[in-house]
Short mmCIF file of C-alpha atoms in Angstrom, two decimals:
data_model
loop_
_atom_site.label_atom_id
_atom_site.label_comp_id
_atom_site.label_asym_id
_atom_site.label_seq_id
_atom_site.Cartn_x
_atom_site.Cartn_y
_atom_site.Cartn_z
CA MET A 1 75.37 82.16 88.18
CA GLU A 2 76.58 82.66 91.59
CA LEU A 3 79.49 84.87 92.56
CA SER A 4 82.50 83.00 93.58
CA ILE A 5 85.11 84.07 96.24
CA GLU A 6 87.79 82.14 94.64
CA PRO A 7 89.47 85.06 93.00
CA VAL A 8 89.59 86.97 96.40
CA ILE A 9 91.40 83.91 97.85
CA TYR A 10 93.94 83.71 95.12
CA GLY A 11 94.72 87.37 95.61
CA LEU A 12 94.95 87.02 99.40
CA ILE A 13 97.26 84.21 98.81
CA PHE A 14 99.41 86.07 96.64
CA ILE A 15 99.57 89.29 99.26
CA GLY A 16 100.33 86.53 101.98
CA VAL A 17 103.17 85.33 100.07
CA LEU A 18 104.65 88.60 99.41
CA VAL A 19 104.44 89.50 103.17
CA LEU A 20 106.08 86.13 103.95
CA VAL A 21 109.04 86.83 101.65
CA GLU A 22 109.74 90.16 103.05
CA GLY A 23 109.44 88.62 106.61
CA LEU A 24 111.79 85.91 105.83
CA TYR A 25 114.34 88.25 104.46
CA LEU A 26 114.51 90.52 107.51
CA VAL A 27 114.30 87.60 109.88
CA ILE A 28 117.42 85.91 108.22
CA PHE A 29 119.58 89.08 107.54
CA GLY A 30 118.48 91.44 110.02
CA LYS A 31 117.10 94.80 110.01
CA SER A 32 119.86 96.58 108.63
CA ILE A 33 119.19 94.99 105.29
CA SER A 34 116.00 96.77 104.84
CA LEU A 35 116.08 99.81 102.50
CA ASN A 36 113.82 101.47 104.94
CA ASN A 37 116.52 101.74 107.64
CA ARG A 38 118.97 104.77 107.53
CA VAL A 39 121.85 102.50 109.15
CA ASN A 40 124.78 102.11 106.99
CA ARG A 41 125.02 98.37 106.58
CA ARG A 42 128.51 98.12 105.89
CA LEU A 43 129.45 100.28 109.01
CA ASP A 44 127.01 98.23 110.89
CA MET A 45 128.83 95.11 110.08
CA LEU A 46 132.20 96.51 111.03
CA GLU A 47 130.85 97.86 114.27
CA LYS A 48 129.67 94.09 115.19
CA GLY A 49 133.58 93.13 114.89
CA ALA A 50 133.71 91.71 111.38
CA ALA A 51 137.05 92.33 109.57
CA ARG A 52 137.17 94.77 106.74
CA GLU A 53 138.48 92.45 104.16
CA GLN A 54 135.60 89.96 105.22
CA VAL A 55 132.74 92.43 104.89
CA LEU A 56 134.08 93.51 101.60
CA GLU A 57 134.07 89.92 100.31
CA GLN A 58 130.44 89.48 101.42
CA LEU A 59 128.99 92.61 100.07
CA ARG A 60 131.01 91.96 96.72
CA ASN A 61 129.61 88.31 96.65
CA GLU A 62 126.05 89.53 97.49
CA MET A 63 126.12 92.22 94.73
CA GLN A 64 127.71 90.15 91.92
CA GLN A 65 126.54 86.75 92.55
CA HIS A 66 123.27 86.88 90.65
CA MET A 67 124.51 87.89 87.14
CA LYS A 68 126.94 84.83 87.35
CA SER A 69 123.78 82.65 87.51
CA ARG A 70 122.12 84.00 84.40
CA SER A 71 122.60 80.58 82.94
CA ILE A 72 120.08 78.88 85.16
CA PRO A 73 116.86 78.16 83.52
CA LEU A 74 114.11 80.52 84.82
CA TYR A 75 116.46 82.44 87.04
CA SER A 76 117.79 84.50 84.20
CA LEU A 77 114.45 86.54 84.43
CA LEU A 78 115.50 87.70 87.82
CA ALA A 79 119.20 88.18 87.51
CA GLU A 80 119.48 91.78 86.52
CA LYS A 81 116.74 92.92 88.89
CA ALA A 82 118.28 90.84 92.05
CA GLN A 83 121.73 92.47 91.32
CA LYS A 84 120.37 96.10 91.05
CA ALA A 85 118.45 95.35 94.29
CA ALA A 86 121.63 93.47 95.85
CA ILE A 87 119.47 90.95 97.27
CA ALA A 88 121.43 89.20 100.08
CA PHE A 89 119.59 85.77 99.16
CA THR A 90 121.79 83.48 96.72
CA PRO A 91 120.36 82.46 93.59
CA ARG A 92 119.94 79.05 94.95
CA GLN A 93 118.03 80.39 97.96
CA LEU A 94 115.80 82.33 95.89
CA ILE A 95 115.00 79.34 93.56
CA MET A 96 114.15 77.17 96.73
CA LEU A 97 112.16 80.30 97.73
CA MET A 98 110.00 80.19 94.84
CA GLY A 99 109.63 76.46 95.08
CA GLY A 100 108.63 76.68 98.84
CA LEU A 101 106.14 79.42 98.19
CA GLY A 102 104.64 77.48 95.45
CA VAL A 103 103.73 74.56 97.76
CA ILE A 104 102.51 77.04 100.25
CA ALA A 105 100.32 78.54 97.82
CA PHE A 106 99.11 75.16 96.46
CA LEU A 107 98.23 74.24 100.25
CA GLY A 108 96.29 77.44 100.61
CA LEU A 109 94.51 77.00 97.21
CA SER A 110 93.79 73.23 98.23
CA ILE A 111 92.03 74.25 101.50
CA GLY A 112 90.29 77.47 100.16
CA THR A 113 89.00 76.57 96.66
CA ASP A 114 87.74 73.49 94.82
CA THR A 115 89.69 74.16 91.55
CA ALA A 116 90.99 71.25 89.72
CA VAL A 117 94.46 69.90 90.57
CA PRO A 118 96.22 70.95 87.52
CA VAL A 119 94.84 74.35 87.61
CA ARG A 120 96.02 74.58 91.18
CA ILE A 121 99.42 73.48 90.41
CA LEU A 122 99.75 76.00 87.76
CA ALA A 123 98.50 78.88 89.84
CA SER A 124 100.92 77.75 92.60
CA VAL A 125 103.81 77.96 90.28
CA GLY A 126 102.65 81.53 88.91
CA ILE A 127 102.22 82.87 92.30
CA GLY A 128 105.73 81.60 93.66
CA VAL A 129 107.55 82.86 90.77
CA GLY A 130 105.46 85.96 90.35
CA ALA A 131 105.58 86.98 94.05
CA VAL A 132 109.42 86.76 94.23
CA PHE A 133 109.67 88.64 91.03
CA PHE A 134 107.33 91.25 91.97
CA TRP A 135 109.16 91.57 95.21
CA VAL A 136 112.67 91.42 93.77
CA ASN A 137 111.52 94.28 91.05
CA SER A 138 110.13 96.28 93.80
CA LYS A 139 113.24 96.27 95.79
CA ALA A 140 115.43 97.03 92.63
CA LYS A 141 113.23 100.05 91.74
CA LYS A 142 113.26 101.43 95.27
CA ARG A 143 117.18 100.93 95.59
CA MET A 144 118.02 102.43 92.26
CA GLY A 145 115.66 105.50 92.93
CA MET A 146 117.28 106.19 96.37
CA ILE A 147 120.94 105.92 94.58
CA GLU A 148 119.84 108.49 91.81
CA GLU A 149 118.74 110.68 94.40
CA GLN A 150 121.63 110.55 96.65
CA LEU A 151 124.33 110.63 94.15
CA PRO A 152 124.20 114.51 93.52
CA ASP A 153 124.64 115.14 97.37
CA ALA A 154 127.43 112.47 97.35
CA VAL A 155 129.29 114.30 94.55
CA GLU A 156 128.95 117.60 96.23
CA LEU A 157 130.39 116.19 99.46
CA MET A 158 133.28 114.92 97.42
CA VAL A 159 133.85 118.21 96.00
CA ARG A 160 133.86 120.06 99.59
CA SER A 161 136.36 117.34 100.65
CA LEU A 162 138.67 117.98 97.93
CA LYS A 163 138.61 121.81 98.15
CA VAL A 164 139.70 121.40 101.84
CA GLY A 165 142.73 119.37 100.68
CA HIS A 166 141.60 115.74 101.12
CA PRO A 167 142.87 113.20 98.31
CA PHE A 168 140.11 111.76 96.20
CA SER A 169 140.36 108.25 97.89
CA SER A 170 139.75 110.03 101.48
CA ALA A 171 136.71 112.04 99.88
CA ILE A 172 135.11 108.65 98.82
CA THR A 173 135.59 107.39 102.58
CA ILE A 174 134.00 110.51 103.80
CA VAL A 175 131.05 109.85 101.56
CA ALA A 176 130.95 106.12 102.69
CA LYS A 177 130.65 107.44 106.30
CA GLU A 178 128.37 110.59 105.93
CA ILE A 179 125.41 109.50 103.75
CA ASP A 180 122.83 107.00 104.08
CA ASP A 181 122.58 103.52 102.65
CA PRO A 182 122.25 102.33 99.90
CA LEU A 183 124.77 104.58 98.24
CA ALA A 184 127.12 104.63 101.34
CA THR A 185 127.75 100.91 101.20
CA GLU A 186 128.53 101.05 97.51
CA PHE A 187 131.34 103.83 98.13
CA GLY A 188 132.41 101.88 101.19
CA MET A 189 133.19 99.13 99.02
CA ILE A 190 135.10 101.47 96.71
CA ALA A 191 137.14 102.68 99.51
CA ASP A 192 137.88 99.40 100.69
CA GLN A 193 139.04 98.21 97.40
CA SER A 194 141.18 101.28 97.01
CA ALA A 195 142.65 100.61 100.46
CA TYR A 196 143.67 97.18 99.10
CA GLY A 197 145.24 98.67 95.94
CA ARG A 198 142.58 98.86 93.26
CA ASP A 199 142.15 101.90 91.13
CA VAL A 200 139.32 104.12 92.04
CA GLY A 201 138.39 104.73 88.47
CA GLU A 202 138.07 100.98 87.73
CA SER A 203 135.88 100.47 90.87
CA LEU A 204 133.54 103.22 89.84
CA LYS A 205 133.18 102.11 86.39
CA GLU A 206 132.40 98.73 87.51
CA MET A 207 129.71 99.79 89.91
CA ALA A 208 128.45 102.02 86.94
CA GLU A 209 127.99 98.90 84.94
CA ARG A 210 126.51 96.82 87.55
CA LEU A 211 123.79 99.26 88.47
CA ASP A 212 123.50 100.28 84.81
CA MET A 213 123.31 103.88 85.84
CA GLN A 214 124.09 106.65 83.55
CA ASP A 215 125.20 109.31 86.13
CA MET A 216 127.49 106.92 87.61
CA ARG A 217 129.06 106.33 84.20
CA PHE A 218 129.69 110.05 83.99
CA LEU A 219 131.24 110.29 87.31
CA ALA A 220 133.44 107.04 86.48
CA VAL A 221 134.57 108.81 83.23
CA ALA A 222 135.26 112.10 84.76
CA VAL A 223 137.46 110.44 87.43
CA THR A 224 139.33 108.25 85.05
CA ILE A 225 140.00 111.38 82.51
CA GLN A 226 141.43 113.47 85.67
CA GLN A 227 143.81 110.54 86.40
CA GLN A 228 145.14 110.21 83.04
CA SER A 229 145.25 113.91 82.04
CA GLY A 230 145.18 115.89 85.16
CA GLY A 231 143.16 118.95 86.16
CA ASN A 232 141.10 120.29 88.98
CA LEU A 233 138.86 117.27 89.86
CA ALA A 234 137.04 119.54 92.50
CA GLU A 235 135.75 121.81 89.64
CA ILE A 236 134.99 118.78 87.37
CA LEU A 237 132.88 117.22 90.11
CA ALA A 238 131.15 120.33 90.74
CA GLY A 239 129.87 120.91 87.30
CA LEU A 240 129.20 117.12 87.19
CA ALA A 241 126.94 117.51 90.24
CA THR A 242 125.10 120.39 88.64
CA VAL A 243 124.52 118.21 85.38
CA ILE A 244 123.29 115.34 87.35
CA ARG A 245 120.81 117.69 89.45
CA ALA A 246 119.44 119.12 86.15
CA ARG A 247 118.94 115.55 84.59
CA PHE A 248 117.31 114.39 87.76
CA ARG A 249 114.99 117.44 87.66
CA LEU A 250 114.23 116.58 83.91
CA PHE A 251 113.47 113.21 84.64
CA ARG A 252 111.12 114.08 87.45
CA ARG A 253 109.56 116.61 85.12
CA VAL A 254 109.07 114.07 82.30
CA LYS A 255 107.75 111.56 84.73
CA ALA A 256 105.18 114.01 85.91
CA ILE A 257 104.34 114.98 82.22
CA THR A 258 103.92 111.19 81.20
CA ALA A 259 102.02 110.26 84.54
CA GLU A 260 98.60 111.03 82.95
CA ALA A 261 99.31 108.85 79.64
CA GLN A 262 100.67 105.95 82.01
CA TRP A 263 97.58 106.00 84.19
CA SER A 264 95.05 106.23 81.23
CA GLY A 265 96.39 103.19 79.98
CA LYS A 266 96.18 101.56 83.27
CA PHE A 267 92.68 102.62 83.80
CA LEU A 268 91.67 101.82 80.18
CA SER A 269 92.90 98.26 80.75
CA ALA A 270 91.33 98.08 84.23
CA PHE A 271 87.87 99.50 83.15
CA PRO A 272 86.51 96.46 81.52
CA LEU A 273 87.38 94.21 84.43
CA MET A 274 85.66 96.91 86.78
CA CYS A 275 82.58 96.95 84.55
CA LEU A 276 82.68 93.13 84.52
CA GLY A 277 82.58 93.26 88.37
CA ALA A 278 79.83 95.61 88.43
CA ILE A 279 77.65 93.52 86.26
CA MET A 280 78.35 90.42 88.17
CA VAL A 281 77.26 92.18 91.41
CA ASN A 282 74.10 93.86 90.02
CA ASP A 283 73.13 90.86 87.66
CA PRO A 284 74.83 87.44 88.61
CA GLY A 285 73.03 85.70 85.77
CA TYR A 286 73.80 88.04 83.03
CA TYR A 287 76.16 85.88 81.01
CA ASP A 288 74.15 82.42 81.67
CA GLU A 289 72.93 82.45 78.03
CA VAL A 290 76.55 82.85 76.69
CA ILE A 291 78.72 81.21 79.28
CA ASP A 292 78.55 77.90 77.65
CA HIS A 293 79.19 79.14 73.82
CA GLU A 294 82.03 77.68 72.27
CA TYR A 295 83.63 81.04 71.63
CA PHE A 296 82.95 82.51 75.11
CA ILE A 297 86.35 81.10 76.69
CA PRO A 298 88.51 82.13 73.64
CA ALA A 299 87.02 85.60 73.52
CA CYS A 300 87.93 86.25 77.30
CA PHE A 301 91.45 85.09 76.58
CA PHE A 302 91.51 87.40 73.30
CA VAL A 303 90.21 90.35 75.38
CA GLY A 304 92.86 89.80 78.07
CA ILE A 305 95.57 89.69 75.48
CA LEU A 306 94.54 93.05 74.02
CA LEU A 307 94.25 94.67 77.44
CA THR A 308 97.84 93.39 78.22
CA ILE A 309 98.82 94.82 74.78
CA ASN A 310 97.60 98.22 75.70
CA LEU A 311 99.49 98.29 78.98
CA VAL A 312 102.59 97.34 77.06
CA VAL A 313 102.13 99.83 74.37
CA MET A 314 101.27 102.73 76.76
CA ARG A 315 104.34 101.98 78.67
CA VAL A 316 106.72 102.03 75.38
CA LEU A 317 105.01 105.20 74.37
CA THR A 318 105.73 106.95 77.68
CA ASP A 319 109.33 105.54 78.20
CA ILE A 320 111.23 108.56 77.48
CA LYS A 321 114.94 108.37 78.32
CA VAL A 322 116.49 111.41 79.67
#
């Protein structure tokens, strides 16, 4: 049995497709859309001459358009992640991107491999859809992680603003100007909505539901209760900031404790594949006597299913809610 370079080609095409997605995103929407950039995107758009109402409408459409398209077949898998990531691509553009990447992957597989056409088509569809899903999911995780880390600082900044006499709407505006994205743009939208007459508590509640973030729900509830019953909002938010920081530390601690179990599951699933690769390198003809057996391919699928189940089970066991 000779070693085949085709699996390497499949992997390189998948990586190339991921890089292409990120490159297209930055080229179309500009560097300010990147989560690695510290520029406040909302302020950047305003400085370029866009009207405040126009900027608000554009950002709202970007952040809400994906969940409105959940009824589209296949796109329902991406909708929630795309909303949390605030992907500026429209649902139609993302679907077209999947198709275009699938075509590129098919051309690459046709040039670099001799696989049968039906297999190339199936693999191309998997690469196109999988690459976009992987890219959107990584964007969502990164953005949500940054928001969770920024929120305690934002709440404490609001507390300091309230203590020096600013109204709560002004405190929101200060947060939108002083902190970095992505949370700055989120609070900037709330400030703009408040300027046009919308209740701040409702805007905070909508943001919390859109991001599906528990700490943001706490903030929305605290503000709503204070609006209805009165009280010292600065003192309430100070206590909330302490609670959010404590939850964040506890979450990091739980993550560190469960990291060993998570990596154990990944290692146990990857170890048979690593052993297979080592065997093929040392003795390419090791499976020659059994590769034509009728149970060989079904057994490979069965092992793959068991390894996948192992990953899922370990993930469920270590998914501790804080």
